[in-house]
Short mmCIF file of C-alpha atoms and ligand atoms in Angstrom, two decimals:
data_model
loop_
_atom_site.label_atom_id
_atom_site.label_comp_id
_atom_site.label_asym_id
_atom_site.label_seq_id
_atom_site.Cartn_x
_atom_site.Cartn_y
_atom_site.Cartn_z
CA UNK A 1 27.69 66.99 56.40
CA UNK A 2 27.79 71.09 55.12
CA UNK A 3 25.26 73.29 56.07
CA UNK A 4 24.28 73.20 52.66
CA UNK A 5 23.34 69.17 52.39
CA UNK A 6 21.67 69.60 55.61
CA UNK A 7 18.82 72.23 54.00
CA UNK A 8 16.47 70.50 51.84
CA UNK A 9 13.25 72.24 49.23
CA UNK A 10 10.71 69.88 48.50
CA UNK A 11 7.89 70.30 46.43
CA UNK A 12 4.52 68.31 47.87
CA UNK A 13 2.50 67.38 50.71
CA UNK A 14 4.02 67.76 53.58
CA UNK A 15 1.42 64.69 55.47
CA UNK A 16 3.59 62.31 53.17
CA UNK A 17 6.68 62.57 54.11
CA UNK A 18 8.57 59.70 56.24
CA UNK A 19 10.73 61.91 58.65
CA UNK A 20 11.05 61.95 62.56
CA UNK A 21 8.71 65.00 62.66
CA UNK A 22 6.67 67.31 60.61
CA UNK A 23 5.62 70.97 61.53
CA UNK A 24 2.20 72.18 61.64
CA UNK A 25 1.07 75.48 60.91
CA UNK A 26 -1.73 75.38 63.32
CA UNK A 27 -3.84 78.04 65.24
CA UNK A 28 -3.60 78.53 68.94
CA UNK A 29 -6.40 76.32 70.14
CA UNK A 30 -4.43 73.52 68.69
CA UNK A 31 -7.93 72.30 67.72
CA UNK A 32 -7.50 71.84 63.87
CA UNK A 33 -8.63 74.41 61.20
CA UNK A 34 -8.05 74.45 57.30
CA UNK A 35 -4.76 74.57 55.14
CA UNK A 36 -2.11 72.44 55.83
CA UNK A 37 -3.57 71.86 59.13
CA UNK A 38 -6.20 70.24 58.21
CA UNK A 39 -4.56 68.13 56.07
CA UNK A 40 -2.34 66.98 58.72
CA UNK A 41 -5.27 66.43 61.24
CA UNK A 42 -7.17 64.19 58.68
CA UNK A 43 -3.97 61.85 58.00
CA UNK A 44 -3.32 61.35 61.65
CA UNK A 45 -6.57 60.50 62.24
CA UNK A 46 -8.70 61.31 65.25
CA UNK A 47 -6.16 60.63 67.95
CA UNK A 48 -4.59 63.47 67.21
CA UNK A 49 -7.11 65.73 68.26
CA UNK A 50 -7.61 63.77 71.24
CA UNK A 51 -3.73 64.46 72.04
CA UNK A 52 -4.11 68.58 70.98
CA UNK A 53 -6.86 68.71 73.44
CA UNK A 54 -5.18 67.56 76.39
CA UNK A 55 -2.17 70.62 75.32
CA UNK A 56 -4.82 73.31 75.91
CA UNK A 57 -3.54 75.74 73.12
CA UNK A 58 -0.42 77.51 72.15
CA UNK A 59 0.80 81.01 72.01
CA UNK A 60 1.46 82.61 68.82
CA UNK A 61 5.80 81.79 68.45
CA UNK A 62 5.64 78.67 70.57
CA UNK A 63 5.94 74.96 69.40
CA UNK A 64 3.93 72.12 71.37
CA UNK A 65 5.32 67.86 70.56
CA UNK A 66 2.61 65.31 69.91
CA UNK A 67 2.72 61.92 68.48
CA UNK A 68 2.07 61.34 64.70
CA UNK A 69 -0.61 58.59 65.17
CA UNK A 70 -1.52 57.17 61.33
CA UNK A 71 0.81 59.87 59.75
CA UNK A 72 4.74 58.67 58.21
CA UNK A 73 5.91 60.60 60.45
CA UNK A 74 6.46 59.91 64.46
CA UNK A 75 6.04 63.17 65.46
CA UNK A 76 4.01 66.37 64.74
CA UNK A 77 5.23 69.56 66.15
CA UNK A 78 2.45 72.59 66.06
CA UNK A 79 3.67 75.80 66.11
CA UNK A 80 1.52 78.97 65.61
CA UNK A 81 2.58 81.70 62.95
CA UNK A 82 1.55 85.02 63.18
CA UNK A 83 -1.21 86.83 61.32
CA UNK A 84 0.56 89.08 58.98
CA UNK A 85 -0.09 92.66 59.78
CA UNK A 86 3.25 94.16 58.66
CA UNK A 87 4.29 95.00 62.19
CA UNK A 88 7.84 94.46 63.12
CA UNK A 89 6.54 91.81 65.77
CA UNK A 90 5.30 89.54 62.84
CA UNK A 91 8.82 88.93 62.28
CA UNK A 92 9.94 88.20 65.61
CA UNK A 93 6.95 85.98 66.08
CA UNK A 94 7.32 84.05 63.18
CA UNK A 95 11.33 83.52 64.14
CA UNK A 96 10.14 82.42 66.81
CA UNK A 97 7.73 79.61 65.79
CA UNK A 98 10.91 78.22 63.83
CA UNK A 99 12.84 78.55 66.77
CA UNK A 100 11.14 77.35 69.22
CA UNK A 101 10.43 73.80 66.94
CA UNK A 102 14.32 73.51 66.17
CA UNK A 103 14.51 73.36 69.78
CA UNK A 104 11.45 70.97 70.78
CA UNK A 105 13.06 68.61 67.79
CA UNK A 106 16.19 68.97 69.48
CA UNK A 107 15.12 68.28 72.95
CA UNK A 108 13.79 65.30 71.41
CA UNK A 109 16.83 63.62 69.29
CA UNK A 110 14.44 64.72 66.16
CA UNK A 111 17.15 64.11 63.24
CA UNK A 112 15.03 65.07 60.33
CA UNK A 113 12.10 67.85 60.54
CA UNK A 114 10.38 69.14 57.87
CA UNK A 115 8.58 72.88 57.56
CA UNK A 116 5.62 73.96 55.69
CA UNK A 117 5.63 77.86 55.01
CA UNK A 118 4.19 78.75 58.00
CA UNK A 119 1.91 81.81 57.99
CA UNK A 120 2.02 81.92 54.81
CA UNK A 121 -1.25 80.45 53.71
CA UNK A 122 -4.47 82.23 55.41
CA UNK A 123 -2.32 84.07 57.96
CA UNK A 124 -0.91 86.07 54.63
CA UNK A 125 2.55 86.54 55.01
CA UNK A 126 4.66 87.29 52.21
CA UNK A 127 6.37 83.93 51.28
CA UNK A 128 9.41 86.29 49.60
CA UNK A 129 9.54 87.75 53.71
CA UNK A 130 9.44 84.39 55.36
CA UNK A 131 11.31 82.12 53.68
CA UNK A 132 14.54 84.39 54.32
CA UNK A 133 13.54 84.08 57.91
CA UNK A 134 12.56 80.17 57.82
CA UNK A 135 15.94 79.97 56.31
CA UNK A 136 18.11 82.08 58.32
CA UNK A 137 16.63 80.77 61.20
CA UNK A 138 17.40 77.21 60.80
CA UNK A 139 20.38 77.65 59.01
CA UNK A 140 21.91 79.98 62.27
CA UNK A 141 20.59 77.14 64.42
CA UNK A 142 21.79 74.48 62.82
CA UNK A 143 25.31 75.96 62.63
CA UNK A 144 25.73 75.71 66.40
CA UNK A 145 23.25 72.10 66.73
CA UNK A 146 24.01 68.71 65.06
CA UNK A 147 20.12 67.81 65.47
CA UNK A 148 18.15 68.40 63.92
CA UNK A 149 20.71 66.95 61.26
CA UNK A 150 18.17 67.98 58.16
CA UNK A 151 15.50 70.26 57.57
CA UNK A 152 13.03 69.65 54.75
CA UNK A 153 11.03 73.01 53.65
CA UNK A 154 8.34 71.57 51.91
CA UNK A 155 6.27 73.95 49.57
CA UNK A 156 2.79 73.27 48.04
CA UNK A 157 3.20 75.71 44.71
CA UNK A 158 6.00 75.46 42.07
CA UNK A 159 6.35 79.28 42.49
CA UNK A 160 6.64 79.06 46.63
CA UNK A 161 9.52 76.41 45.82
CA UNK A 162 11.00 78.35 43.12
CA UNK A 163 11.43 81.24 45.87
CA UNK A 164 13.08 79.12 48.48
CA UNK A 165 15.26 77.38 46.03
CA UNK A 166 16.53 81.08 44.63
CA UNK A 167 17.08 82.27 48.32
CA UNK A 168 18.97 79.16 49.59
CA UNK A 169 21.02 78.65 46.68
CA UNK A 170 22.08 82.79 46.05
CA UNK A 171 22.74 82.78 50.16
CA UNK A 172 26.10 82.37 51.33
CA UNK A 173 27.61 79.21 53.44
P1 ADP B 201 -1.33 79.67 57.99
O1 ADP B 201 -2.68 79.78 58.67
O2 ADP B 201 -0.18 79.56 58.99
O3 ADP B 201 -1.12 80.70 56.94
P2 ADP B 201 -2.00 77.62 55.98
O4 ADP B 201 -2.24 76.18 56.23
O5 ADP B 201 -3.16 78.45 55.52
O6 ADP B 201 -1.36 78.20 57.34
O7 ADP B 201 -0.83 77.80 54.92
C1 ADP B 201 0.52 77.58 55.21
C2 ADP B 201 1.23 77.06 53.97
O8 ADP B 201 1.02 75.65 53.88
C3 ADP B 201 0.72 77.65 52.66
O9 ADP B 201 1.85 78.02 51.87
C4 ADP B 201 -0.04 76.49 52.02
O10 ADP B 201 0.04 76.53 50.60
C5 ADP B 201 0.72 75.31 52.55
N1 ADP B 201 0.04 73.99 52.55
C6 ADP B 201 -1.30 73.73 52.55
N2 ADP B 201 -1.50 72.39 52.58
C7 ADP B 201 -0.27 71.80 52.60
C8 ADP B 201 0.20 70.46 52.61
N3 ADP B 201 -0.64 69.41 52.63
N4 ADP B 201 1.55 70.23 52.61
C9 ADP B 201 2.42 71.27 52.62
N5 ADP B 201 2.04 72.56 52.61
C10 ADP B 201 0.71 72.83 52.59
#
């Protein structure tokens, strides 16, 4: 399969979708709060906050594994964006978070993972910023990794999906 086939936009919930894992966008207590988190805690159900509280947190950049419970998918990886300040470590930070879940889905035969636009919710980053490094970052991974074989960025606005379709389709290989 081409890099290309392996690099999927989807427009929706992200808590629907029947893959190995999903990514949350979560906050460093691991301890649920709103957005896309939220949404992801409340269609596990409660066992997954049972499971986030034995983790006890997460840096900002770093990626922790826990079970899916009532969700499609078997596995939830939580990863903690930065809060956008426009300092060059905002970048590195939020490479990092996609990074660092490539590799926990690798580590764990995760074939198909799928990304909301993390940070870019209440932690304000630019979506125009970090989808060219969501993109880059999985695409350089995946280049040099056969799993995860597909990565699903899934947007929640027509015009965050328009922006990731433009950048994946004008960028080359
Ligand atoms: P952060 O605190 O990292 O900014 P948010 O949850 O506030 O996280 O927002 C991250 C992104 O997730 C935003 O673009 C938001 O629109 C999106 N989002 C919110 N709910 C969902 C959902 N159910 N599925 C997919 N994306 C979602």
């Amino acid at each position: 399969m081409s890099l290309k086939d392996r690099l999927e936009v989807w427009l929706g919930d992200i808590t629907q979708l029947a893959v190995d894992a999903i990514v949350n966008a979560a906050n460093t207590s691991l301890l649920g709060g709103g957005g896309v988190d939220g949404a992801i805690h409340r269609a596990a159900g409660p066992e997954l906050l049972g499971e986030c509280r034995t983790i006890g947190g997460c840096p900002t950049g770093e990626a922790r594994l826990t079970k899916g419970y009532r969700l499609p998918a078997r596995y939830v990886i939580h990863t903690v964006g930065p809060v956008y300040r426009g300092r060059p470590e905002d970048s590195r930070l939020l490479s990092g978070c996609y990074l660092n879940s490539l590799t926990v889905a690798m580590n764990h035969g995760i074939r198909t993972l799928a990304f909301p636009a993390i940070s870019c919710g209440v932690y304000g980053y630019p979506i125009a910023d970090a989808s060219k490094i969501a993109v880059d970052v999985c695409a350089t991974f995946m280049q040099t990794h056969d799993v995860p074989e597909k990565v699903i960025f899934t947007l929640f606005s027509a015009a965050d999906f328009d922006i990731y379709t433009r950048y994946l389709s004008n960028r080359s290989g």
